[in-house]
CSV table of C-alpha atoms in Angstrom, one decimal:
chain,number,residue,atom,x,y,z
A,1,MET,CA,-0.8,34.4,7.9
A,2,ALA,CA,2.8,34.7,6.6
A,3,THR,CA,1.7,33.6,3.1
A,4,ASP,CA,-0.7,36.5,2.7
A,5,TRP,CA,2.3,38.7,2.2
A,6,LEU,CA,3.8,36.7,-0.7
A,7,GLY,CA,4.5,38.6,-3.6
A,8,SER,CA,4.5,41.8,-2.0
A,9,VAL,CA,7.5,44.2,-3.0
A,10,VAL,CA,9.6,45.1,0.0
A,11,SER,CA,12.9,47.2,0.8
A,12,ILE,CA,15.2,45.6,3.3
A,13,ASN,CA,18.1,47.8,4.7
A,14,CYS,CA,20.9,45.5,6.1
A,15,GLY,CA,23.1,48.4,7.2
A,16,MET,CA,26.3,50.0,5.7
A,17,THR,CA,28.0,46.6,5.2
A,18,LEU,CA,25.5,44.8,3.2
A,19,GLY,CA,23.5,47.6,1.8
A,20,VAL,CA,19.9,47.7,0.7
A,21,TYR,CA,17.9,45.1,-1.1
A,22,GLN,CA,14.6,45.3,-3.0
A,23,GLY,CA,12.5,42.3,-4.3
A,24,GLU,CA,9.3,40.5,-4.2
A,25,VAL,CA,8.6,38.4,-1.1
A,26,SER,CA,8.9,34.6,-1.9
A,27,SER,CA,8.8,33.0,1.5
A,28,VAL,CA,8.5,34.0,5.2
A,29,ASP,CA,9.8,31.3,7.6
A,30,HIS,CA,8.7,32.1,11.3
A,31,SER,CA,10.6,29.4,12.9
A,32,SER,CA,13.9,30.2,11.4
A,33,GLN,CA,13.2,34.0,11.4
A,34,THR,CA,14.0,34.5,7.8
A,35,ILE,CA,12.6,36.3,4.8
A,36,SER,CA,13.3,35.4,1.0
A,37,LEU,CA,13.1,37.8,-2.0
A,38,ARG,CA,13.0,36.8,-5.6
A,39,GLN,CA,14.4,38.7,-8.5
A,40,PRO,CA,16.3,40.8,-5.9
A,41,TYR,CA,18.0,44.3,-6.5
A,42,HIS,CA,21.0,45.2,-4.4
A,43,ASN,CA,21.7,48.9,-4.0
A,44,GLY,CA,19.8,49.6,-7.3
A,45,VAL,CA,21.5,46.8,-9.3
A,46,ARG,CA,20.0,43.6,-10.4
A,47,CYS,CA,21.5,40.5,-8.4
A,48,PRO,CA,23.0,37.7,-10.5
A,49,VAL,CA,21.1,35.3,-8.1
A,50,PRO,CA,17.4,34.6,-8.6
A,51,GLU,CA,16.8,34.7,-4.8
A,52,VAL,CA,18.4,35.8,-1.5
A,53,THR,CA,17.5,35.0,2.0
A,54,PHE,CA,17.9,37.3,5.0
A,55,SER,CA,18.0,36.6,8.7
A,56,ALA,CA,16.1,38.9,11.2
A,57,MET,CA,19.5,39.6,12.9
A,58,ASP,CA,20.8,41.4,9.8
A,59,ILE,CA,17.9,43.5,9.0
A,60,LYS,CA,18.0,47.0,10.1
A,61,GLU,CA,14.8,48.2,8.5
A,62,LEU,CA,12.0,46.7,6.3
A,63,LYS,CA,9.5,48.7,4.2
A,64,PHE,CA,6.7,47.5,1.9
A,65,LEU,CA,6.9,49.2,-1.3
A,66,ASP,CA,3.8,47.4,-2.9
A,67,ILE,CA,1.5,45.4,-0.6
A,68,GLN,CA,-0.7,42.7,-2.3
A,69,ASN,CA,-4.4,42.9,-1.6
A,70,THR,CA,-5.1,40.3,1.0
A,71,ALA,CA,-9.0,40.7,1.0
A,72,ASN,CA,-9.6,38.4,-1.8
A,73,LYS,CA,-6.4,36.0,-1.2
A,74,PRO,CA,-7.4,32.7,0.4
A,75,SER,CA,-5.5,32.1,3.7
A,76,SER,CA,-3.0,29.3,3.5
A,77,GLY,CA,-2.2,27.0,6.5
A,78,GLN,CA,1.6,27.2,6.0
A,79,GLY,CA,3.8,29.6,7.8
A,80,ALA,CA,3.5,31.4,11.1
A,81,THR,CA,1.0,34.1,12.0
A,82,THR,CA,2.5,37.6,11.8
A,83,GLU,CA,0.9,40.8,13.2
A,84,ALA,CA,1.8,44.4,13.8
A,85,SER,CA,0.3,47.7,13.6
A,86,ILE,CA,1.2,51.3,12.9
A,87,THR,CA,-0.4,54.5,13.5
A,88,ALA,CA,-1.3,56.9,10.5
A,89,SER,CA,-2.4,60.5,11.3
A,90,GLY,CA,-5.5,61.5,9.4
A,91,ARG,CA,-6.6,64.9,8.1
A,92,HIS,CA,-7.9,66.0,11.6
A,93,GLY,CA,-5.1,64.3,13.6
A,94,GLN,CA,-7.3,61.2,14.6
A,95,SER,CA,-5.5,57.9,14.8
A,96,ASN,CA,-6.4,55.0,12.5
A,97,ARG,CA,-5.1,51.5,13.1
A,98,VAL,CA,-3.8,49.8,10.1
A,99,SER,CA,-3.1,46.1,10.2
A,100,GLN,CA,0.5,45.5,9.0
A,101,PRO,CA,2.9,42.3,9.6
A,102,HIS,CA,6.1,42.1,11.4
A,103,VAL,CA,8.2,39.1,12.2
A,104,THR,CA,10.0,38.6,15.6
A,105,SER,CA,13.2,37.0,16.1
A,106,SER,CA,15.3,35.8,19.1
A,107,SER,CA,18.8,37.6,19.4
A,108,SER,CA,21.9,36.5,21.0
A,109,HIS,CA,20.7,38.2,24.4
A,110,SER,CA,17.3,36.3,24.1
A,111,SER,CA,15.3,39.5,23.3
A,112,THR,CA,13.0,39.9,20.4
A,113,ALA,CA,14.1,42.0,17.5
A,114,PRO,CA,11.1,42.9,15.2
A,115,ILE,CA,11.2,43.7,11.6
A,116,THR,CA,9.8,47.2,11.8
A,117,ILE,CA,7.7,48.6,9.1
A,118,LEU,CA,8.1,52.4,9.1
A,119,ARG,CA,5.6,54.9,7.4
A,120,ARG,CA,6.0,58.7,7.9
A,121,ALA,CA,2.9,60.1,8.8
A,122,PRO,CA,1.4,63.2,6.8
A,123,THR,CA,2.2,66.7,8.3
A,124,GLY,CA,-1.2,67.1,9.9
A,125,SER,CA,-3.8,69.9,9.6
A,126,SER,CA,-1.3,72.7,9.5
A,127,ASN,CA,-0.4,71.6,6.1
A,128,SER,CA,-3.3,72.3,3.8
A,129,ARG,CA,-1.7,70.5,0.8
A,130,GLY,CA,-1.2,67.2,2.7
A,131,GLY,CA,-4.8,67.3,4.0
A,132,THR,CA,-6.2,67.8,0.5
A,133,GLN,CA,-4.2,64.9,-0.8
A,134,ALA,CA,-5.4,62.7,2.0
A,135,THR,CA,-9.0,63.8,1.3
A,136,GLN,CA,-8.6,62.9,-2.2
A,137,LYS,CA,-7.2,59.4,-1.5
A,138,LYS,CA,-10.0,58.8,1.1
A,139,ASN,CA,-12.6,59.7,-1.5
A,140,GLY,CA,-10.9,57.5,-4.2
A,141,VAL,CA,-10.7,60.5,-6.6
A,142,ARG,CA,-7.8,61.0,-9.1
A,143,ASN,CA,-5.8,64.1,-8.8
A,144,GLY,CA,-7.0,66.6,-11.3
A,145,GLY,CA,-10.0,64.5,-12.2
A,146,ALA,CA,-13.4,63.9,-11.0
A,147,GLY,CA,-15.6,60.8,-10.5
A,148,GLY,CA,-13.2,58.0,-11.2
A,149,PRO,CA,-11.2,55.9,-8.9
A,150,MET,CA,-7.4,56.4,-8.6
A,151,ARG,CA,-5.5,53.9,-10.2
A,152,PRO,CA,-2.4,52.5,-8.6
A,153,LYS,CA,-0.1,54.1,-11.1
A,154,ASP,CA,-1.7,57.3,-10.6
A,155,ASP,CA,-1.4,56.9,-6.9
A,156,GLU,CA,2.3,56.6,-7.2
A,157,CYS,CA,2.7,59.7,-9.5
A,158,PHE,CA,0.4,62.0,-7.5
A,159,ARG,CA,0.6,61.0,-3.8
A,160,ASP,CA,2.5,63.4,-1.6
A,161,GLY,CA,5.4,61.0,-1.0
A,162,ALA,CA,4.5,60.5,2.7
A,163,GLU,CA,5.6,57.0,2.7
A,164,GLU,CA,9.0,57.7,1.4
A,165,ASP,CA,12.0,57.3,3.8
A,166,LEU,CA,14.3,60.3,3.1
A,167,ASP,CA,16.4,59.9,6.0
A,168,THR,CA,18.8,57.4,4.4
A,169,ASP,CA,21.4,58.9,1.9
A,170,PHE,CA,22.1,57.1,-1.3
A,171,ASP,CA,25.4,55.4,-1.4
A,172,PHE,CA,27.0,56.7,-4.5
A,173,GLU,CA,30.3,55.2,-3.9
A,174,GLY,CA,29.0,51.8,-3.3
A,175,ASN,CA,26.8,51.8,-6.2
A,176,LEU,CA,29.5,53.0,-8.4
A,177,ALA,CA,31.8,50.1,-7.2
A,178,LEU,CA,29.4,47.7,-8.4
A,179,PHE,CA,29.9,48.8,-11.9
A,180,ASP,CA,32.6,46.4,-13.5
A,181,LYS,CA,34.1,48.9,-16.1
A,182,ALA,CA,36.7,46.5,-17.3
A,183,ALA,CA,34.0,43.6,-17.9
A,184,VAL,CA,31.9,46.0,-19.9
A,185,PHE,CA,34.6,47.3,-22.1
A,186,SER,CA,35.9,43.7,-22.6
A,187,GLN,CA,32.4,42.8,-23.8
A,188,ILE,CA,32.3,45.6,-26.3
A,189,ASP,CA,35.6,44.7,-27.6
A,190,GLY,CA,34.5,41.3,-27.9
A,191,THR,CA,31.3,42.3,-29.7
A,192,ASN,CA,33.4,44.4,-32.2
A,193,GLY,CA,35.9,41.6,-32.8
A,194,ASN,CA,33.0,39.4,-33.7
A,195,ARG,CA,31.7,41.8,-36.0
A,196,SER,CA,35.0,42.4,-37.7
A,197,GLN,CA,35.4,38.6,-38.1
A,198,HIS,CA,32.0,38.4,-39.6
A,199,LEU,CA,32.7,41.3,-42.2
A,200,SER,CA,36.2,39.7,-43.1
A,201,ALA,CA,34.4,36.5,-43.8
A,202,GLN,CA,32.1,38.4,-46.2
A,203,GLY,CA,35.2,39.7,-48.1
A,204,GLU,CA,34.6,43.3,-46.9
A,205,HIS,CA,37.5,45.8,-45.9
A,206,LYS,CA,39.7,44.5,-43.2
A,207,HIS,CA,40.0,47.7,-41.2
A,208,GLN,CA,36.8,48.5,-39.5
A,209,ASN,CA,38.0,51.2,-37.2
A,210,TYR,CA,38.7,54.6,-38.7
A,211,ARG,CA,39.9,57.8,-37.4
A,212,HIS,CA,37.8,61.1,-37.7
A,213,ASP,CA,40.1,62.2,-40.8
A,214,GLU,CA,39.9,58.9,-42.6
A,215,ASN,CA,37.7,58.3,-45.6
A,216,ILE,CA,35.6,55.1,-45.0
A,217,LEU,CA,34.8,55.0,-48.7
A,218,GLU,CA,38.3,54.5,-49.7
A,219,VAL,CA,38.8,51.5,-52.0
A,220,LYS,CA,42.4,51.5,-53.0
A,221,PRO,CA,45.6,52.6,-51.2
A,222,VAL,CA,46.9,56.2,-51.8
A,223,ALA,CA,50.0,56.6,-54.0
A,224,TYR,CA,52.2,58.9,-52.0
A,225,ARG,CA,54.7,59.5,-54.8
A,226,GLN,CA,52.6,61.4,-57.3
A,227,ILE,CA,55.3,63.7,-58.6
A,228,THR,CA,58.2,62.4,-60.7
A,229,VAL,CA,60.8,64.4,-62.2
A,230,PRO,CA,63.4,63.7,-65.0
A,231,GLN,CA,66.2,65.3,-63.2
A,232,HIS,CA,66.3,64.9,-59.3
A,233,GLY,CA,67.6,67.7,-57.2
A,234,GLY,CA,69.1,65.3,-54.7
A,235,LYS,CA,66.7,66.0,-52.0
A,236,GLU,CA,63.1,65.0,-51.1
A,237,TYR,CA,60.4,66.6,-48.9
A,238,CYS,CA,56.9,65.3,-47.9
A,239,THR,CA,53.7,67.2,-47.1
A,240,ASP,CA,51.6,66.9,-43.8
A,241,SER,CA,49.4,64.3,-45.6
A,242,GLY,CA,52.5,62.4,-46.6
A,243,LEU,CA,52.8,63.1,-50.3
A,244,VAL,CA,56.6,63.1,-51.7
A,245,VAL,CA,57.7,66.4,-53.3
A,246,PRO,CA,61.0,66.0,-55.1
A,247,SER,CA,63.4,68.9,-55.6
A,248,VAL,CA,64.7,69.9,-59.0
A,249,PRO,CA,67.8,71.5,-60.1
A,250,TYR,CA,67.7,75.2,-61.1
A,251,GLU,CA,68.1,74.4,-64.7
A,252,LEU,CA,64.9,72.3,-64.8
A,253,HIS,CA,63.2,74.9,-62.7
A,254,LYS,CA,64.1,77.6,-65.2
A,255,ARG,CA,62.8,75.6,-68.2
A,256,LEU,CA,59.6,75.0,-66.3
A,257,LEU,CA,59.0,78.6,-65.8
A,258,ALA,CA,59.9,79.4,-69.5
A,259,ALA,CA,57.4,76.8,-70.8
A,260,ALA,CA,54.7,78.3,-68.5
A,261,GLU,CA,55.4,81.8,-69.9
A,262,ARG,CA,55.2,80.5,-73.4
A,263,ARG,CA,51.7,79.2,-72.6
A,264,GLY,CA,50.5,82.5,-71.4
A,265,LEU,CA,51.6,82.5,-67.6
A,266,THR,CA,53.6,85.8,-68.0
A,267,LEU,CA,56.0,87.3,-65.6
A,268,GLU,CA,53.4,89.9,-64.4
A,269,ARG,CA,50.9,87.2,-63.6
A,270,ARG,CA,53.5,85.2,-61.6
A,271,LEU,CA,54.5,88.3,-59.7
A,272,GLU,CA,51.1,89.0,-58.6
A,273,THR,CA,50.4,85.3,-57.6
A,274,ILE,CA,53.6,85.1,-55.6
A,275,GLY,CA,53.1,88.5,-54.1
A,276,VAL,CA,49.6,87.3,-52.9
A,277,CYS,CA,50.7,84.2,-51.5
A,278,SER,CA,53.8,85.4,-49.7
A,279,CYS,CA,51.7,88.2,-48.4
A,280,GLN,CA,49.1,85.7,-46.9
A,281,MET,CA,52.1,83.6,-45.2
A,282,ALA,CA,53.5,86.9,-43.9
A,283,LEU,CA,50.3,87.9,-42.4
A,284,THR,CA,50.0,84.5,-40.6
A,285,LEU,CA,53.5,84.8,-39.3
A,286,LEU,CA,52.8,88.1,-37.9
A,287,GLY,CA,49.7,86.9,-35.9
A,288,GLY,CA,46.8,86.8,-38.3
A,289,PRO,CA,43.5,87.8,-37.0
A,290,ASN,CA,45.0,87.9,-33.3
A,291,ARG,CA,47.2,90.8,-34.3
A,292,LEU,CA,45.6,92.6,-37.3
A,293,THR,CA,42.3,93.9,-36.0
A,294,PRO,CA,40.7,97.2,-36.3
A,295,LYS,CA,40.8,97.4,-32.4
A,296,ASN,CA,44.6,97.0,-32.6
A,297,VAL,CA,45.6,100.2,-34.5
A,298,HIS,CA,48.3,101.2,-31.9
A,299,GLN,CA,50.3,98.1,-32.4
A,300,LYS,CA,50.6,97.7,-36.2
A,301,PRO,CA,53.2,95.2,-37.1
A,302,THR,CA,56.4,96.5,-38.9
A,303,VAL,CA,57.9,94.6,-41.9
A,304,VAL,CA,61.2,95.4,-43.6
A,305,LEU,CA,61.8,94.3,-47.2
A,306,LEU,CA,65.4,93.8,-48.5
A,307,CYS,CA,65.3,93.7,-52.2
A,308,GLY,CA,67.8,93.5,-55.0
A,309,PRO,CA,67.6,94.7,-58.7
A,310,HIS,CA,66.2,91.5,-60.2
A,311,ILE,CA,63.2,89.3,-60.4
A,312,GLN,CA,63.4,88.1,-56.8
A,313,GLY,CA,63.4,91.7,-55.7
A,314,ALA,CA,60.3,92.4,-57.8
A,315,GLN,CA,58.7,89.4,-55.9
A,316,GLY,CA,59.4,90.8,-52.6
A,317,ILE,CA,58.3,94.4,-53.7
A,318,SER,CA,54.9,92.8,-54.9
A,319,CYS,CA,54.4,91.1,-51.5
A,320,GLY,CA,55.3,94.5,-49.6
A,321,ARG,CA,52.5,96.2,-51.7
A,322,HIS,CA,50.0,93.7,-50.5
A,323,LEU,CA,51.2,93.9,-47.0
A,324,ALA,CA,50.8,97.7,-46.9
A,325,ASN,CA,47.3,97.3,-48.3
A,326,HIS,CA,46.5,95.2,-45.2
A,327,GLU,CA,47.5,98.1,-42.9
A,328,VAL,CA,50.9,96.7,-42.2
A,329,GLU,CA,53.9,99.2,-41.8
A,330,VAL,CA,56.3,98.3,-44.5
A,331,ILE,CA,59.7,99.7,-45.2
A,332,LEU,CA,61.4,98.8,-48.5
A,333,PHE,CA,65.1,98.7,-48.7
A,334,LEU,CA,66.2,99.2,-52.4
A,335,PRO,CA,69.6,100.8,-53.1
A,336,ASN,CA,69.7,103.4,-55.9
A,337,PHE,CA,71.0,101.2,-58.7
A,338,LEU,CA,72.2,102.6,-62.0
A,339,LYS,CA,70.3,99.7,-63.9
A,340,MET,CA,67.2,97.7,-62.7
A,341,GLN,CA,64.9,95.1,-64.5
A,342,GLU,CA,61.9,96.5,-65.8
A,343,SER,CA,59.7,94.2,-63.6
A,344,VAL,CA,61.3,96.0,-60.6
A,345,THR,CA,60.6,99.3,-62.0
A,346,SER,CA,56.9,98.4,-62.5
A,347,GLU,CA,56.5,96.9,-59.1
A,348,VAL,CA,58.1,100.1,-57.4
A,349,THR,CA,55.8,102.4,-59.2
A,350,LEU,CA,52.7,100.3,-57.8
A,351,TYR,CA,54.3,100.2,-54.4
A,352,SER,CA,54.9,104.0,-54.4
A,353,ARG,CA,50.9,104.3,-54.5
A,354,THR,CA,50.7,102.6,-51.1
A,355,SER,CA,51.3,103.9,-47.5
A,356,GLY,CA,54.5,102.0,-47.5
A,357,LYS,CA,58.0,103.7,-47.2
A,358,GLN,CA,61.2,103.2,-49.4
A,359,VAL,CA,64.6,103.7,-48.4
A,360,ALA,CA,67.9,103.5,-50.2
A,361,SER,CA,70.3,103.5,-47.4
A,362,LEU,CA,70.8,101.0,-44.3
A,363,LYS,CA,71.0,104.1,-42.0
A,364,ASP,CA,67.4,104.7,-42.6
A,365,LEU,CA,66.3,101.1,-41.3
A,366,PRO,CA,65.0,100.8,-37.8
A,367,THR,CA,67.8,100.1,-35.3
A,368,SER,CA,65.2,98.2,-32.8
A,369,PRO,CA,63.8,94.8,-33.8
A,370,VAL,CA,61.1,94.8,-36.1
A,371,ASP,CA,58.3,92.2,-36.3
A,372,LEU,CA,59.6,90.4,-39.5
A,373,VAL,CA,62.3,90.7,-42.2
A,374,ILE,CA,61.5,89.5,-45.7
A,375,ASN,CA,64.7,88.6,-47.7
A,376,CYS,CA,64.7,89.0,-51.4
A,377,LEU,CA,68.4,90.0,-52.1
A,378,ASP,CA,69.4,86.6,-53.8
A,379,CYS,CA,69.5,86.4,-57.5
A,380,HIS,CA,69.6,83.0,-59.3
A,381,GLU,CA,71.4,84.4,-62.3
A,382,ASN,CA,74.0,86.7,-60.7
A,383,ARG,CA,76.1,85.2,-58.0
A,384,LEU,CA,78.5,88.1,-57.8
A,385,LEU,CA,75.9,90.2,-55.8
A,386,ARG,CA,76.9,88.3,-52.7
A,387,GLU,CA,80.3,90.1,-52.9
A,388,GLN,CA,79.2,93.6,-53.1
A,389,SER,CA,79.3,95.9,-50.2
A,390,TRP,CA,75.6,96.9,-50.0
A,391,TYR,CA,74.6,93.2,-50.1
A,392,GLN,CA,76.8,92.2,-47.0
A,393,SER,CA,75.8,95.3,-45.2
A,394,ALA,CA,72.2,94.5,-45.7
A,395,ALA,CA,72.9,90.8,-44.5
A,396,ASP,CA,74.6,92.1,-41.5
A,397,TRP,CA,71.8,94.4,-40.6
A,398,ALA,CA,69.1,91.4,-41.0
A,399,ASN,CA,71.2,89.1,-38.7
A,400,SER,CA,71.8,91.7,-36.0
A,401,ASN,CA,68.2,93.1,-35.8
A,402,ARG,CA,67.2,89.7,-34.0
A,403,ALA,CA,63.9,89.8,-35.9
A,404,PRO,CA,62.7,86.5,-37.7
A,405,VAL,CA,63.5,86.3,-41.4
A,406,LEU,CA,61.4,85.1,-44.3
A,407,SER,CA,63.3,84.3,-47.6
A,408,ILE,CA,61.4,84.2,-50.7
A,409,ASP,CA,62.9,82.0,-53.7
A,410,PRO,CA,66.4,82.1,-52.3
A,411,ALA,CA,69.3,81.1,-54.6
A,412,VAL,CA,70.9,77.6,-54.4
A,413,ASN,CA,74.1,77.8,-52.5
A,414,GLU,CA,75.9,74.8,-51.5
A,415,GLN,CA,78.3,76.6,-49.1
A,416,ARG,CA,76.2,78.9,-46.9
A,417,GLN,CA,73.3,81.4,-46.6
A,418,ASP,CA,74.5,85.0,-45.8
A,419,ILE,CA,71.1,85.6,-44.1
A,420,GLU,CA,69.8,83.1,-41.5
A,421,ALA,CA,66.2,82.5,-42.4
A,422,LYS,CA,63.5,81.1,-40.1
A,423,TRP,CA,61.3,80.4,-42.9
A,424,THR,CA,62.0,79.7,-46.6
A,425,LEU,CA,59.3,79.9,-49.5
A,426,SER,CA,59.9,77.8,-52.7
A,427,LEU,CA,58.0,78.4,-55.9
A,428,GLY,CA,56.2,75.7,-57.8
A,429,LEU,CA,58.7,72.8,-56.9
A,430,PRO,CA,61.6,73.3,-54.3
A,431,LEU,CA,65.1,73.7,-55.1
A,432,PRO,CA,67.8,71.7,-53.3
A,433,LEU,CA,68.5,74.2,-50.7
A,434,THR,CA,71.3,74.3,-48.0
A,435,GLU,CA,70.7,72.2,-45.1
A,436,THR,CA,69.7,74.7,-42.4
A,437,GLU,CA,67.1,75.0,-39.5
A,438,SER,CA,64.9,77.0,-41.9
A,439,ARG,CA,61.3,75.7,-42.3
A,440,VAL,CA,60.6,75.2,-46.1
A,441,TYR,CA,57.3,76.1,-47.4
A,442,LEU,CA,56.1,75.7,-50.9
A,443,CYS,CA,53.9,78.2,-53.0
A,444,ASP,CA,51.4,77.4,-55.9
A,445,ILE,CA,52.4,79.9,-58.7
A,446,GLY,CA,49.6,78.7,-61.0
A,447,ILE,CA,51.4,76.4,-63.4
A,448,PRO,CA,49.1,74.2,-65.2
A,449,LYS,CA,49.4,70.4,-65.1
A,450,LEU,CA,50.1,70.1,-68.9
A,451,VAL,CA,52.9,72.6,-68.6
A,452,PHE,CA,54.7,70.2,-66.2
A,453,GLN,CA,54.5,67.5,-68.7
A,454,GLU,CA,56.0,69.4,-71.4
A,455,VAL,CA,59.3,69.4,-69.4
A,456,GLY,CA,58.9,65.8,-68.6
A,457,ILE,CA,57.4,66.1,-64.8
A,458,SER,CA,54.6,64.0,-64.0
A,459,TYR,CA,52.6,66.2,-61.6
A,460,HIS,CA,49.7,65.9,-59.2
A,461,SER,CA,49.2,69.0,-57.1
A,462,PRO,CA,50.1,68.5,-53.5
A,463,PHE,CA,48.3,71.6,-52.4
A,464,GLY,CA,45.0,70.5,-51.7
A,465,CYS,CA,42.7,73.3,-50.5
A,466,LYS,CA,45.7,75.7,-49.8
A,467,PHE,CA,48.2,77.8,-51.9
A,468,VAL,CA,51.1,77.6,-49.4
A,469,ILE,CA,51.9,74.3,-47.6
A,470,PRO,CA,54.7,73.2,-45.3
A,471,LEU,CA,57.4,70.7,-46.5
A,472,HIS,CA,59.1,68.4,-44.1
A,473,SER,CA,62.4,66.4,-44.4
A,474,PRO,CA,61.5,62.6,-44.5
């Protein structure tokens, strides 16, 4: 009877247009030639309706995936009688008749179109593996075990897959088209919105979405103006994190350095700190680990230092000494002055113990472009140096060499800069430099916080984990 197959799990192939459906047989109507499935799946996706009905005219292929045991089921008087048979090849090629159902329907040409139940037969006696598994099923012994009946779940796991129809390709594009991406993300956004409203009602933080670099434990807003000065230099900068760094006039900067020296931060300590920090910046500008490697000894970078007979010149010589220690080819230009500051003499003595070169004439400098020029010609105290011939000649050589220039602690000049610098390194706090295309950087020279307070500066370090940071115009 047709009702004997109720509850069986079947797969119905309706062609490329309608696709493939799977579900549990809920009814078979012989008179109307229809079959209904409950809890159906369409192309592997659960259908939104609880039941679907198919006409025999639309069915291309029907396969039973899980047939209910009809031996213990009472026959029902409802429905029409269905009958069919298929041939399954045994171990020795013998034919066995297995009773299976089929439904007949009348087509538009008055011919019958059966719903065919297909099963692929085992490979026969030539395949020893298939024969062994068929014997195990016949004897009712579990795969790998002995003496116990095979459970249905084990049968699904360990059978040879002879009943699988592998001729039909899976429709990936059709299955993907069933996924409504917009609806899923809309549902996710709605869930997050409800959660945000719930948390807001409980008095928690309003913003629940954070970037990867935000602190979720932050309980108060950040004060971006953490440095205040009694005398403003007229220009402000900001760091990458948004902290405001004001510029200071040279007079206040000079009093800050004097206070630091009284507290023990002597000139020699500052020169060493400035030399290390400026050297680290120069190494980064030269290419860092991509350029300075033991395998790249034939392409060592060349750096030219232009220094004067003052503290700024001593800072540059300290930087050149550290660069030479890092296997950089350094050429120091320092004219033979009649009088130089003691700090310059001490730095020249240390520099002479390195592999760096020292020249006193511009004729001895390279005529071809070098990798980097470091400008330390300017002096905050003596502005007349700019008018001397050696200074102008050195500035002309730097501008004509076509090499990028790094200026360390340049003097404030409201009119012009004689050497066009690509980078400018300020110390402690920036000075109100001339508006140029130079990128301004700030160097931490180790001045304690209480020393800033002695000169009336409220100070919080903007450096974070670095000793040299870039500054940007707001």
